[in-house]
Short mmCIF file of C-alpha atoms in Angstrom, two decimals:
data_model
loop_
_atom_site.label_atom_id
_atom_site.label_comp_id
_atom_site.label_asym_id
_atom_site.label_seq_id
_atom_site.Cartn_x
_atom_site.Cartn_y
_atom_site.Cartn_z
CA MET A 1245 32.01 38.81 59.46
CA THR A 1246 28.99 40.59 58.40
CA ASN A 1247 26.08 40.22 60.86
CA ILE A 1248 22.96 39.73 58.02
CA THR A 1249 20.87 41.57 60.72
CA ASP A 1250 22.51 45.04 60.18
CA PRO A 1251 20.13 47.91 59.95
CA ILE A 1252 21.91 48.45 56.81
CA PHE A 1253 20.23 45.37 55.24
CA ASN A 1254 16.46 46.17 56.32
CA ASP A 1255 16.01 49.68 56.91
CA ASN A 1256 16.18 52.35 54.17
CA ASP A 1257 17.59 55.12 55.63
CA LYS A 1258 20.43 53.73 57.12
CA ALA A 1259 21.10 51.79 53.74
CA ARG A 1260 20.99 55.52 52.20
CA GLU A 1261 23.71 56.59 54.82
CA HIS A 1262 25.57 53.54 54.15
CA LEU A 1263 25.91 54.25 50.36
CA GLU A 1264 26.50 57.99 51.13
CA ALA A 1265 29.20 57.00 53.99
CA ILE A 1266 31.10 55.13 50.98
CA ARG A 1267 30.45 56.82 47.71
CA TRP A 1268 30.74 60.52 49.07
CA ALA A 1269 34.06 59.29 51.62
CA ASP A 1270 35.58 62.89 50.59
CA GLY A 1271 32.40 64.69 50.52
CA VAL A 1272 29.29 65.45 48.63
CA TYR A 1273 29.34 65.85 44.94
CA CYS A 1274 27.18 66.59 42.30
CA PRO A 1275 27.16 63.85 39.68
CA HIS A 1276 25.88 66.27 37.05
CA CYS A 1277 28.45 68.86 37.00
CA GLY A 1278 31.19 67.26 39.42
CA ASN A 1279 30.57 70.56 41.84
CA ALA A 1280 31.89 69.52 45.22
CA ASP A 1281 31.73 72.85 46.87
CA PRO A 1282 29.51 72.33 50.32
CA ALA A 1283 28.52 75.86 50.20
CA SER A 1284 26.78 74.92 46.59
CA LEU A 1285 25.33 71.74 47.32
CA HIS A 1286 22.14 71.98 49.75
CA LEU A 1287 19.99 68.90 51.33
CA LEU A 1288 16.32 69.46 50.71
CA LYS A 1289 14.33 68.79 53.69
CA GLY A 1290 10.77 68.78 54.55
CA LYS A 1291 7.73 66.62 53.57
CA SER A 1292 7.77 67.47 49.75
CA HIS A 1293 11.22 66.02 49.15
CA ARG A 1294 12.52 62.14 49.39
CA PRO A 1295 15.09 61.45 51.95
CA GLY A 1296 18.56 62.28 50.82
CA LEU A 1297 17.76 64.72 48.51
CA TYR A 1298 20.33 67.41 47.14
CA GLN A 1299 20.18 70.28 45.17
CA CYS A 1300 23.20 71.66 43.32
CA ASN A 1301 23.26 75.41 43.14
CA ALA A 1302 26.28 75.29 40.40
CA CYS A 1303 23.51 73.70 37.61
CA ARG A 1304 20.32 73.70 39.46
CA GLU A 1305 19.86 69.80 39.17
CA HIS A 1306 18.55 67.64 42.04
CA PHE A 1307 20.45 64.44 43.01
CA THR A 1308 20.65 61.54 45.31
CA VAL A 1309 23.78 58.98 46.14
CA THR A 1310 21.97 56.89 43.69
CA VAL A 1311 22.44 59.20 40.38
CA GLY A 1312 25.08 58.13 38.20
CA THR A 1313 25.11 54.71 39.48
CA VAL A 1314 23.62 51.27 38.67
CA MET A 1315 20.97 51.90 41.14
CA GLU A 1316 19.64 55.04 39.48
CA ARG A 1317 15.69 55.13 38.61
CA SER A 1318 15.40 51.82 40.32
CA LYS A 1319 12.50 51.47 42.12
CA ILE A 1320 13.97 48.65 44.36
CA PRO A 1321 14.61 49.66 48.02
CA LEU A 1322 17.87 50.63 48.97
CA CYS A 1323 18.42 48.19 51.62
CA LYS A 1324 17.29 45.53 49.11
CA TRP A 1325 20.05 46.85 47.08
CA VAL A 1326 22.56 46.83 49.85
CA LEU A 1327 21.56 43.18 50.51
CA GLY A 1328 22.47 42.44 47.20
CA PHE A 1329 25.78 43.97 46.93
CA HIS A 1330 26.41 41.95 50.10
CA LEU A 1331 25.16 38.58 48.89
CA TYR A 1332 27.16 38.98 45.30
CA ALA A 1333 29.98 40.14 47.10
CA ALA A 1334 30.28 37.25 49.95
CA SER A 1335 29.19 33.94 47.25
CA LYS A 1336 32.06 32.80 46.18
CA LYS A 1337 30.57 30.57 43.37
CA GLY A 1338 27.76 33.20 42.86
CA LEU A 1339 23.96 33.23 43.41
CA SER A 1340 21.52 32.80 40.87
CA ALA A 1341 18.44 35.13 39.94
CA HIS A 1342 15.82 32.73 41.32
CA GLN A 1343 17.90 32.68 44.71
CA LEU A 1344 17.81 36.40 44.80
CA HIS A 1345 14.16 36.97 44.20
CA ARG A 1346 13.30 34.52 47.04
CA MET A 1347 15.97 35.80 49.44
CA ILE A 1348 14.84 39.74 49.14
CA GLY A 1349 11.33 39.57 47.72
CA VAL A 1350 11.18 40.95 44.47
CA THR A 1351 9.89 39.44 41.34
CA TYR A 1352 12.36 37.20 38.96
CA LYS A 1353 12.71 39.78 36.25
CA THR A 1354 13.60 42.35 38.80
CA ALA A 1355 16.19 40.08 40.25
CA TRP A 1356 17.68 39.20 36.78
CA PHE A 1357 18.17 42.76 35.96
CA MET A 1358 19.49 43.44 39.20
CA ALA A 1359 21.96 41.31 39.64
CA HIS A 1360 23.20 42.01 35.76
CA ARG A 1361 23.52 45.53 37.08
CA ILE A 1362 25.76 44.44 39.95
CA ARG A 1363 28.05 42.56 37.90
CA GLU A 1364 28.06 45.66 35.58
CA ALA A 1365 29.52 47.22 38.60
CA MET A 1366 32.19 44.72 39.20
CA LYS A 1367 33.59 45.37 35.94
CA GLU A 1368 37.34 46.34 36.06
CA ASP A 1369 39.87 47.03 33.14
CA VAL A 1370 43.57 48.51 32.61
CA LYS A 1371 42.24 51.81 32.84
CA SER A 1372 40.66 51.53 36.41
CA SER A 1373 42.91 48.51 37.90
CA GLY A 1374 46.46 48.91 35.79
CA PRO A 1375 48.08 46.04 34.06
CA LEU A 1376 48.71 42.64 35.45
CA GLY A 1377 52.06 41.84 36.57
CA GLY A 1378 55.53 43.82 36.17
CA GLU A 1379 59.21 43.54 36.68
CA GLY A 1380 60.02 40.77 38.46
CA LYS A 1381 56.61 39.40 38.26
CA ILE A 1382 54.79 36.31 37.04
CA VAL A 1383 51.81 36.43 34.62
CA GLU A 1384 50.21 32.92 33.80
CA ALA A 1385 48.04 32.90 30.47
CA ASP A 1386 45.79 30.12 29.21
CA GLU A 1387 42.59 29.40 27.19
CA THR A 1388 39.28 27.14 28.01
CA TYR A 1389 36.14 26.78 26.31
CA PHE A 1390 32.82 26.76 28.30
CA GLY A 1391 29.26 26.01 26.67
CA PRO A 1392 28.19 25.89 23.08
CA LYS A 1393 27.86 29.49 20.75
CA ASP A 1394 24.20 30.22 19.93
CA THR A 1395 25.17 28.81 16.41
CA ILE A 1396 26.87 25.57 16.08
CA LYS A 1397 28.76 25.50 12.94
CA LYS A 1398 30.75 22.55 13.58
CA ARG A 1399 30.63 19.30 15.86
CA THR A 1400 33.01 16.49 16.85
CA ILE A 1401 32.44 12.69 15.57
CA ARG A 1402 30.68 12.19 18.84
CA GLY A 1403 28.02 15.07 17.98
CA LYS A 1404 29.43 17.68 20.62
CA PRO A 1405 30.19 21.39 19.67
CA ALA A 1406 34.05 21.50 18.09
CA ASN A 1407 36.24 24.02 19.95
CA SER A 1408 35.58 26.28 17.23
CA SER A 1409 31.96 26.16 18.20
CA LYS A 1410 32.32 26.94 21.69
CA ARG A 1411 32.68 29.84 23.77
CA SER A 1412 36.37 30.86 23.94
CA ILE A 1413 37.73 32.47 27.34
CA VAL A 1414 41.14 33.72 27.65
CA ALA A 1415 42.54 34.39 30.99
CA LEU A 1416 45.46 36.14 32.98
CA VAL A 1417 46.38 36.01 36.23
CA GLU A 1418 49.24 37.75 38.06
CA ARG A 1419 50.44 34.97 40.67
CA GLY A 1420 49.93 35.90 43.97
CA GLY A 1421 47.91 38.76 42.49
CA LYS A 1422 45.18 39.65 40.12
CA ALA A 1423 43.08 37.61 37.77
CA ARG A 1424 41.13 38.91 34.05
CA MET A 1425 39.42 37.18 32.06
CA PHE A 1426 37.71 37.86 28.75
CA HIS A 1427 35.58 36.35 26.28
CA VAL A 1428 36.71 36.03 22.36
CA GLU A 1429 35.01 35.60 19.61
CA ARG A 1430 37.75 32.70 19.22
CA ALA A 1431 40.81 31.73 20.46
CA THR A 1432 43.77 32.55 17.80
CA LYS A 1433 47.26 33.86 18.08
CA GLU A 1434 45.78 37.15 17.35
CA SER A 1435 42.90 37.55 19.67
CA VAL A 1436 45.37 35.77 22.51
CA ARG A 1437 48.19 38.43 21.68
CA ASP A 1438 45.75 41.54 21.96
CA VAL A 1439 44.63 40.52 25.09
CA LEU A 1440 48.04 40.18 26.64
CA VAL A 1441 49.57 43.28 25.25
CA ARG A 1442 46.53 45.42 26.84
CA ASN A 1443 46.25 43.95 30.16
CA ALA A 1444 49.72 42.54 31.01
CA ASP A 1445 53.08 44.49 31.42
CA ARG A 1446 55.76 43.18 29.14
CA LYS A 1447 58.13 43.56 32.00
CA SER A 1448 56.69 40.79 33.50
CA THR A 1449 57.56 36.65 32.77
CA LEU A 1450 55.09 34.86 31.06
CA MET A 1451 54.10 31.38 31.93
CA THR A 1452 51.97 29.05 29.55
CA ASP A 1453 51.39 25.59 28.39
CA GLU A 1454 52.63 24.55 25.04
CA SER A 1455 49.84 25.71 22.95
CA ASN A 1456 51.10 27.57 20.04
CA PHE A 1457 48.99 30.69 20.54
CA TYR A 1458 52.22 32.12 22.71
CA PRO A 1459 55.72 31.65 21.25
CA ILE A 1460 56.07 34.09 19.04
CA THR A 1461 54.06 36.89 21.82
CA GLY A 1462 56.08 35.31 24.64
CA LEU A 1463 59.24 36.93 22.87
CA GLU A 1464 57.74 40.38 23.51
CA PHE A 1465 57.73 39.77 27.22
CA ALA A 1466 60.76 39.45 29.78
CA ASP A 1467 60.53 35.70 29.49
CA HIS A 1468 58.73 33.41 28.70
CA ALA A 1469 58.41 29.66 30.38
CA THR A 1470 55.82 26.65 29.23
CA VAL A 1471 54.93 23.17 30.47
CA LYS A 1472 54.23 20.41 28.57
CA HIS A 1473 50.79 19.22 29.91
CA THR A 1474 50.50 16.73 26.99
CA GLY A 1475 53.83 15.13 28.08
CA GLY A 1476 52.03 14.72 32.00
CA GLU A 1477 54.28 17.97 33.00
CA TYR A 1478 52.54 20.01 35.09
CA VAL A 1479 54.89 21.59 37.36
CA ARG A 1480 59.02 22.18 36.41
CA TYR A 1481 61.09 23.21 39.51
CA GLU A 1482 64.06 25.35 38.23
CA ALA A 1483 66.83 27.10 40.09
CA ASP A 1484 64.96 30.33 41.10
CA ARG A 1485 61.73 29.68 40.06
CA ILE A 1486 58.51 27.24 39.80
CA VAL A 1487 57.12 27.07 36.38
CA HIS A 1488 53.37 25.92 35.87
CA THR A 1489 50.18 27.26 35.43
CA ASN A 1490 48.25 25.88 38.10
CA THR A 1491 46.98 29.18 39.33
CA ILE A 1492 44.92 30.22 36.33
CA GLU A 1493 43.34 26.47 36.21
CA ASN A 1494 42.14 26.90 39.82
CA VAL A 1495 40.65 30.36 38.58
CA PHE A 1496 39.07 28.52 35.61
CA SER A 1497 37.89 25.95 38.08
CA VAL A 1498 36.04 28.22 40.48
CA PHE A 1499 34.22 30.04 37.33
CA LYS A 1500 33.11 26.56 36.02
CA ARG A 1501 31.94 25.55 39.50
CA GLY A 1502 29.77 28.21 39.85
CA MET A 1503 28.70 28.56 36.14
CA VAL A 1504 27.67 24.84 36.16
CA GLY A 1505 26.45 24.54 39.88
CA VAL A 1506 24.65 27.52 40.33
CA TYR A 1507 23.85 29.42 37.15
CA GLN A 1508 23.34 26.62 34.83
CA HIS A 1509 22.19 28.71 31.84
CA CYS A 1510 24.50 31.70 30.49
CA GLY A 1511 23.54 33.45 27.68
CA GLU A 1512 26.67 34.19 25.21
CA ALA A 1513 25.83 37.70 25.07
CA HIS A 1514 26.08 38.05 28.72
CA LEU A 1515 29.09 36.02 29.46
CA HIS A 1516 31.50 39.13 29.86
CA ARG A 1517 29.58 40.20 32.76
CA TYR A 1518 29.74 36.79 34.56
CA LEU A 1519 33.54 36.62 34.04
CA ALA A 1520 33.96 40.14 35.57
CA GLU A 1521 31.96 38.85 38.58
CA PHE A 1522 34.33 36.09 39.02
CA ASP A 1523 37.23 38.59 38.42
CA PHE A 1524 36.11 40.53 41.07
CA ARG A 1525 35.54 38.00 44.01
CA TYR A 1526 39.01 36.53 43.18
CA ASN A 1527 40.78 39.70 42.95
CA ARG A 1528 39.29 40.29 46.74
CA ARG A 1529 39.60 36.47 47.63
CA ALA A 1530 40.14 35.61 51.69
CA ALA A 1531 43.52 34.62 50.84
CA LEU A 1532 44.60 38.23 50.33
CA GLY A 1533 42.96 39.41 53.66
CA VAL A 1534 39.98 41.04 52.35
CA THR A 1535 36.70 40.30 54.09
CA ASP A 1536 32.99 39.95 52.95
CA ARG A 1537 32.32 43.62 54.10
CA GLU A 1538 34.87 45.10 52.37
CA ARG A 1539 34.58 43.43 49.63
CA ALA A 1540 30.91 44.44 49.45
CA ASP A 1541 32.02 48.05 50.28
CA ASP A 1542 34.30 47.64 47.21
CA LEU A 1543 31.42 46.84 45.05
CA ILE A 1544 29.54 49.97 46.05
CA ARG A 1545 32.74 52.05 45.05
CA GLY A 1546 32.54 50.36 41.95
CA THR A 1547 28.32 51.23 40.97
CA GLY A 1548 29.62 55.11 39.60
CA GLY A 1549 29.35 55.53 35.90
CA LYS A 1550 28.07 52.38 35.19
CA ARG A 1551 24.32 52.83 34.02
CA LEU A 1552 22.79 49.87 32.60
CA MET A 1553 19.61 49.34 30.69
CA TYR A 1554 17.14 46.50 30.56
CA ALA A 1555 17.05 46.74 26.63
#
């Protein structure tokens, strides 16, 4: 359990040292040229230099621990950044920008931009985290719809947006492992297959509902099992396995509760970052033995190389 009175949350020097200990765990390096030779990296001291400023003698550039991260060129005090990382890492269903602005004492506009930069640091993909599943493992896949698109082209007879006018989300989850959700323009056989083959190991067993998005793509995997939700089947026990998609339904449940209860409104252009936020916390959930502090430290490690401009 993290102590919210820890000095890293209210002292800028302690916060900077905390960031340095995590980002430079293997030693200081220059984010401009990659130089990691201690002999040519010098900490600049004196009243004319801000704390934590280094000079790289290889490229003659100056840098601090925030250069090359989502915090670069930010005027927000480092202790507030560290507190923001902790709050988003520890809040299972998210934290609104209004709540952040009230808790850490910054303007709403600053809190909104800060929250999106934190979400940007949470992004993971195949390149950074590898594919889901593998030989002997089960990957569940499903799609859902959340909120209307910015432009509604079709409505139901009751006046609500039809599925083609809703925001489509395709998700994969490795049973007992990680999840990955994607906002796609429209859920089709082609878009669902693209997500599957790019993010799931084809040696995996694929489990889905009876949607016609999956039968053909399922042939590309080691095995494909389905449950028939329309027939009232949600779990099927077989000799050596349990067939269901309840794991991915749980992921959707937490996501929708957070979006409806905490965020309430989300622009379509930003939906992919909210999905990354919920993925990040699920992939480091308490059930896997990850603490709030470890989750926040992982988030800080993910800040590198992810600049996000307000424009």
